[in-house]
PDB file of C-alpha atoms in Angstrom:
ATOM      1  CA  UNK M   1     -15.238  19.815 -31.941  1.00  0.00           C
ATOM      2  CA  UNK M   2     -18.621  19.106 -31.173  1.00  0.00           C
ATOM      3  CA  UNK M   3     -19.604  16.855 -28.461  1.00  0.00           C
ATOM      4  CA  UNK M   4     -19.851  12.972 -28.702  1.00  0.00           C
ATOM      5  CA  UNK M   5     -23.430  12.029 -29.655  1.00  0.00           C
ATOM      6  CA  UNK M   6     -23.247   8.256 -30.278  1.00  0.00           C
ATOM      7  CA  UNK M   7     -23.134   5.986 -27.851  1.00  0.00           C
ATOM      8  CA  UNK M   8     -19.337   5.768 -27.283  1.00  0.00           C
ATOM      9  CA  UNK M   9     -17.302   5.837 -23.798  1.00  0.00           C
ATOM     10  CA  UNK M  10     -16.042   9.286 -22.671  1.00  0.00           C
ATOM     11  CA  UNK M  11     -12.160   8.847 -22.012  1.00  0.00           C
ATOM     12  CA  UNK M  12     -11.334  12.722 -20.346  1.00  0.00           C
ATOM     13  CA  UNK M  13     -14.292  15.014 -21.362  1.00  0.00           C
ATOM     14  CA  UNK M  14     -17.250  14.647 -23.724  1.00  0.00           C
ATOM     15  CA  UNK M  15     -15.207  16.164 -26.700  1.00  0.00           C
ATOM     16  CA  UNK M  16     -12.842  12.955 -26.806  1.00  0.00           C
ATOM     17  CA  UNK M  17     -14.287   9.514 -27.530  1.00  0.00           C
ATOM     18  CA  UNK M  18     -13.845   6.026 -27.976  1.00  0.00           C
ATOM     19  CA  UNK M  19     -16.094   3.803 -30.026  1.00  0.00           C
ATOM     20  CA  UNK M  20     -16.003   0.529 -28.818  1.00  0.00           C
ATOM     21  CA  UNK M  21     -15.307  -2.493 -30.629  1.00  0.00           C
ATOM     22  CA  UNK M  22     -17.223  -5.644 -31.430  1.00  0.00           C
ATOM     23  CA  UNK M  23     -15.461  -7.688 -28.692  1.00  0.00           C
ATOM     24  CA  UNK M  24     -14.888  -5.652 -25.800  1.00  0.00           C
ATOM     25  CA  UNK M  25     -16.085  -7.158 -22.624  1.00  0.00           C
ATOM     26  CA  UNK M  26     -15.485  -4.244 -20.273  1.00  0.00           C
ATOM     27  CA  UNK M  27     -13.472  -1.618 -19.029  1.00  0.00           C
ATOM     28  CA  UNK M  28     -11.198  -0.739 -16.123  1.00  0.00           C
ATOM     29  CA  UNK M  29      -9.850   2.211 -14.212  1.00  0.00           C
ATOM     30  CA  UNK M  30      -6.658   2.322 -11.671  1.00  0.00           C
ATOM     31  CA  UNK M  31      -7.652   5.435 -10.051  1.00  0.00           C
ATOM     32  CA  UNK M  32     -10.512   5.938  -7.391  1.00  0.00           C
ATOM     33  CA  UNK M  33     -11.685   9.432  -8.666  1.00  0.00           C
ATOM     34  CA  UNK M  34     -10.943   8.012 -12.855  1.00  0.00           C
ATOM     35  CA  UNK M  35     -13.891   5.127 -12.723  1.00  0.00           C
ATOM     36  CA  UNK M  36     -16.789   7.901 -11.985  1.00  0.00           C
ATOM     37  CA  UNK M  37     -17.739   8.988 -15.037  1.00  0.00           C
ATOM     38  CA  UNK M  38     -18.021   5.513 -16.910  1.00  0.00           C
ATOM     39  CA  UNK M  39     -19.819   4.249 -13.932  1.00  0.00           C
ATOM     40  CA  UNK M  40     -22.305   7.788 -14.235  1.00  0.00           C
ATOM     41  CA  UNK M  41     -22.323   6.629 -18.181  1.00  0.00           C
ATOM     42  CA  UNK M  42     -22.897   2.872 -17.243  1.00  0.00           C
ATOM     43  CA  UNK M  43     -25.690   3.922 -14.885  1.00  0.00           C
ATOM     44  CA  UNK M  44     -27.559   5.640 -17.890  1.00  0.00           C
ATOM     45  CA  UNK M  45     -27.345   2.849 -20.073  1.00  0.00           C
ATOM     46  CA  UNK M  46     -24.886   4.750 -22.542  1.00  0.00           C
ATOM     47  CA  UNK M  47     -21.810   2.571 -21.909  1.00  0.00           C
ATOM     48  CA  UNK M  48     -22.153  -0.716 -23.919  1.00  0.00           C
ATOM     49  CA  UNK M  49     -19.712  -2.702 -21.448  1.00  0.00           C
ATOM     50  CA  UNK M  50     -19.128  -2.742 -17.582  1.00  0.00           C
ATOM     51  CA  UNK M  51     -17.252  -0.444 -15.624  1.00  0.00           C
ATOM     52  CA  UNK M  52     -14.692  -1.289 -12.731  1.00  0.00           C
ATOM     53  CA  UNK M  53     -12.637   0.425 -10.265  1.00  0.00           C
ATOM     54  CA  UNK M  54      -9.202  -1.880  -9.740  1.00  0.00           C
ATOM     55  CA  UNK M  55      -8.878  -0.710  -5.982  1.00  0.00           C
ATOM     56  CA  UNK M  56     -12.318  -2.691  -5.267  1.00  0.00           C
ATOM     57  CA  UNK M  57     -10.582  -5.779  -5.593  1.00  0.00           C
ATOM     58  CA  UNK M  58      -8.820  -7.242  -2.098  1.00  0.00           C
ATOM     59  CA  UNK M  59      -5.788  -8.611  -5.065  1.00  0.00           C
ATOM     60  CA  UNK M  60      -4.979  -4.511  -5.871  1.00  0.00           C
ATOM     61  CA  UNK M  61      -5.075  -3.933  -2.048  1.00  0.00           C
ATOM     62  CA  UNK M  62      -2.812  -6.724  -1.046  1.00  0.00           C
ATOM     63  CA  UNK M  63      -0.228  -6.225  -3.393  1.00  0.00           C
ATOM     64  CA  UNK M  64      -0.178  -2.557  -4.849  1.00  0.00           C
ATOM     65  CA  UNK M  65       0.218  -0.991  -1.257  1.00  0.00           C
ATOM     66  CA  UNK M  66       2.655  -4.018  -0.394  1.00  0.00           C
ATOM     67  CA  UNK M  67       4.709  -3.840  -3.396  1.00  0.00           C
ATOM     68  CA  UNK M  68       3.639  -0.764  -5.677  1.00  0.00           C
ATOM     69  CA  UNK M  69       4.804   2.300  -2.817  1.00  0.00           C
ATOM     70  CA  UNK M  70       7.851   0.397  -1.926  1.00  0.00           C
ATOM     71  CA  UNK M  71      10.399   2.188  -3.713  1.00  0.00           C
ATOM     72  CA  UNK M  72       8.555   5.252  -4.130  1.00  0.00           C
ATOM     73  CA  UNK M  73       8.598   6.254  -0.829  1.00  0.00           C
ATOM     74  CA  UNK M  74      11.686   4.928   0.982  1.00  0.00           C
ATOM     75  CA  UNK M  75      14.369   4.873  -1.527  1.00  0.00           C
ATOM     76  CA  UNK M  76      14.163   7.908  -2.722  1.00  0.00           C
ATOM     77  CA  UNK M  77      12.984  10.150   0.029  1.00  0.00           C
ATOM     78  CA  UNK M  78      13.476   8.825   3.384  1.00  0.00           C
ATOM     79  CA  UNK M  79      16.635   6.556   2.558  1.00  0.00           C
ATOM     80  CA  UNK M  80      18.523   9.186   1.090  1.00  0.00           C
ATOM     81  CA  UNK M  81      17.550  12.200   3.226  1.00  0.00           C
ATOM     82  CA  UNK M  82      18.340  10.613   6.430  1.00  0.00           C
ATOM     83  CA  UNK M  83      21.034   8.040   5.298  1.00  0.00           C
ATOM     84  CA  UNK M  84      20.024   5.257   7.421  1.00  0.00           C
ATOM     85  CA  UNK M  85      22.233   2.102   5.680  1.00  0.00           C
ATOM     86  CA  UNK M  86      22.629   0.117   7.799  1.00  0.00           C
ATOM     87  CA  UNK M  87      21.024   1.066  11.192  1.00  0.00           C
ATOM     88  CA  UNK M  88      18.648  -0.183  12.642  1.00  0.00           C
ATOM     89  CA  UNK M  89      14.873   0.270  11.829  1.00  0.00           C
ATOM     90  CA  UNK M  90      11.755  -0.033  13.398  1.00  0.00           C
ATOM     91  CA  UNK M  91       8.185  -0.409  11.427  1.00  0.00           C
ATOM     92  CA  UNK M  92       4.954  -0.023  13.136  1.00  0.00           C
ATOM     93  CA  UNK M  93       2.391  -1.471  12.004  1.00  0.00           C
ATOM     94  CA  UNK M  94       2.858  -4.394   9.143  1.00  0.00           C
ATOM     95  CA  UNK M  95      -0.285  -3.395   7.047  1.00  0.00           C
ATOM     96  CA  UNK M  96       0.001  -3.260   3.854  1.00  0.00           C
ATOM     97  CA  UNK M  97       1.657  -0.112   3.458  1.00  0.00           C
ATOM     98  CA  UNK M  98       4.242  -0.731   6.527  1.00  0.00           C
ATOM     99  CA  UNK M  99       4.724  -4.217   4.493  1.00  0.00           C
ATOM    100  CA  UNK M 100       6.212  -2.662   1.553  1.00  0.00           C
ATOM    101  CA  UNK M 101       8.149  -0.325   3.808  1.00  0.00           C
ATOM    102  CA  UNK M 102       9.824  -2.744   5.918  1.00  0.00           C
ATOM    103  CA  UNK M 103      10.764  -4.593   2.905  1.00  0.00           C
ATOM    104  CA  UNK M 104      12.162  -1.517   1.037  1.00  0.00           C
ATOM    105  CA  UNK M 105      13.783  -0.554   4.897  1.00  0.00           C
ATOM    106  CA  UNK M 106      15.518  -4.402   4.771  1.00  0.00           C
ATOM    107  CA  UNK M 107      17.094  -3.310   1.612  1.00  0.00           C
ATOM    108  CA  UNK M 108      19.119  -0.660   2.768  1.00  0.00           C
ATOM    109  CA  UNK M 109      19.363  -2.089   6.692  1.00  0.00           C
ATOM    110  CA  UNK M 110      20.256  -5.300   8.065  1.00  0.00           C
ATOM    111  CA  UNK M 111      17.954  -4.967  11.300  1.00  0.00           C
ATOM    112  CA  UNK M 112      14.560  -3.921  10.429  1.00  0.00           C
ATOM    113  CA  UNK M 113      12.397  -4.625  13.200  1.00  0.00           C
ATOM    114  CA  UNK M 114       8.262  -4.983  13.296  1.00  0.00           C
ATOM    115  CA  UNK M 115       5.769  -3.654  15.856  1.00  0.00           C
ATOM    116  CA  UNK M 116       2.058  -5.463  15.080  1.00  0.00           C
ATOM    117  CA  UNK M 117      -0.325  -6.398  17.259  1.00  0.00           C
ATOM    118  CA  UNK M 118      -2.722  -8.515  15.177  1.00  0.00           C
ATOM    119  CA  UNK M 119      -1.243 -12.376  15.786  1.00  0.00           C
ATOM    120  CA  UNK M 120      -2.192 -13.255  12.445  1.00  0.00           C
ATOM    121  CA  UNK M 121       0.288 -10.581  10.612  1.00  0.00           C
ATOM    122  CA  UNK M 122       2.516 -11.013  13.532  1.00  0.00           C
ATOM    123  CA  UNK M 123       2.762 -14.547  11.948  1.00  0.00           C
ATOM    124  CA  UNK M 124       3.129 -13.637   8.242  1.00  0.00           C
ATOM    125  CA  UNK M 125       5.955 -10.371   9.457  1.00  0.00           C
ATOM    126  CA  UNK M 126       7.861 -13.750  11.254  1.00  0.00           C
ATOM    127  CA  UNK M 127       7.379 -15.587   7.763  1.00  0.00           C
ATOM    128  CA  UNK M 128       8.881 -12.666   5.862  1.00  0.00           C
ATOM    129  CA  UNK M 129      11.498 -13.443   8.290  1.00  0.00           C
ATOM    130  CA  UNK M 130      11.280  -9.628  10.329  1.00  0.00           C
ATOM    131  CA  UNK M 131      12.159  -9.346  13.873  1.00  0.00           C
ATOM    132  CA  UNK M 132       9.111  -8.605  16.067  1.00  0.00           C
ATOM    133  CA  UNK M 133       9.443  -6.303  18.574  1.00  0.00           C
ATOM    134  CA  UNK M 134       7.262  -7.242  21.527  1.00  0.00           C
ATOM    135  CA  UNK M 135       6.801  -8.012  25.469  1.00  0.00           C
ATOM    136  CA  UNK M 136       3.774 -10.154  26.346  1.00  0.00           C
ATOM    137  CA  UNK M 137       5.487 -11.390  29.770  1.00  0.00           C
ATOM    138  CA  UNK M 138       5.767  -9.666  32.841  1.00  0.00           C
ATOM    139  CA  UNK M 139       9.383  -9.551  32.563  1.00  0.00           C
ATOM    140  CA  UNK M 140      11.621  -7.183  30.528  1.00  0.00           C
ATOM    141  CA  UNK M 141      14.275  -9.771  29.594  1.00  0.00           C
ATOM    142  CA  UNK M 142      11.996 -10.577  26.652  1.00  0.00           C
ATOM    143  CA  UNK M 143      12.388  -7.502  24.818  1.00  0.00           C
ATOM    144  CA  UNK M 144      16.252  -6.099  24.753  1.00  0.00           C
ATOM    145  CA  UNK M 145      15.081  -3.065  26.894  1.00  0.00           C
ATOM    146  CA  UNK M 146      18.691  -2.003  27.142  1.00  0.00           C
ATOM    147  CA  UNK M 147      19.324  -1.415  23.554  1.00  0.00           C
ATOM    148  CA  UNK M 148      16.216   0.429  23.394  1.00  0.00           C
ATOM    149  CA  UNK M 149      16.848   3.220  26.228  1.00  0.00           C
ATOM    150  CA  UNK M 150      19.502   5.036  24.815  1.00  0.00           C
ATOM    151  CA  UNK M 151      16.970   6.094  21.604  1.00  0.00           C
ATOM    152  CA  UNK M 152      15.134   9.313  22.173  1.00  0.00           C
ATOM    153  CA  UNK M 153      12.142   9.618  23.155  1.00  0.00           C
ATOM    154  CA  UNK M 154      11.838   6.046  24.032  1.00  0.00           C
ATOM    155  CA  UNK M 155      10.995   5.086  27.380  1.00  0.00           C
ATOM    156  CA  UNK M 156       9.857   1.985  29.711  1.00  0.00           C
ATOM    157  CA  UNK M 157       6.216   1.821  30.834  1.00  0.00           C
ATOM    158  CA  UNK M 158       5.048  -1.255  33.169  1.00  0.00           C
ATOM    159  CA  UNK M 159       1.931  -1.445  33.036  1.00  0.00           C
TER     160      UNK M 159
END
């Protein structure tokens, strides 16, 4: 095949092409490393409607990590390898990968519990209606320090 000459989109090398149509308004690309080379095209002029990248936008952020990795991940490698229905969990960090991981944990576990120190997604873990796991007293009767000890590795620190 000889290479595209007119001034078409490149889909996956120079050899496959798409001609536009009258109405297109733009173009968009799930993938970070996938919305290069129409941007390189855009940039040149060659690409008769804009380029964007999805994961610029805060909405693919928010809700891809969140919801998009949930199963992925926990269900079918973690869940089943360690066969953890119905003990207890503990997610650090409610970002929004931990997010979709505490949900997918809550699936599988009654008690999934949430270590975050940003008060804002403290608040939005409590109105997801997680446990929060946290001592901001100078007492230990906050926290149930005796269910904690027996774990490994865990230990008490006052600081």
């Amino acid at each position: 095949m000889a290479p595209c000459s007119l001034p078409v989109m490149t889909v996956l090398d120079e050899n496959i092409c798409v001609l536009p149509a009258d109405d297109d308004e733009g173009v968009n690309q799930e993938t970070i490393d996938g919305v290069h080379r129409p941007r390189e095209i855009a940039a040149k002029h060659d690409l008769p409607f804009p380029a964007i990248n999805e994961k610029d936008y805060v909405t693919m952020t928010k809700f891809d990590a969140a919801f998009g990795y949930r199963h992925l991940l926990f269900l079918y490698n973690i869940v089943r390898t360690l066969d953890v229905d119905g003990n207890r969990m503990l997610e650090h960090r409610h970002d929004n990968f931990g997010r979709g991981s505490a949900f997918d944990l809550r699936d599988v576990s009654n008690y999934v519990f949430v270590i975050e120190i940003d008060p804002i997604i403290v608040l939005q873990a409590c109105l997801e209606n997680f446990q929060m796991v946290c001592n901001i007293s100078h007492f230990d009767n906050e926290m149930d320090s005796k269910d904690l000890e027996p774990f490994p590795g865990m230990t008490a620190e006052n600081t």
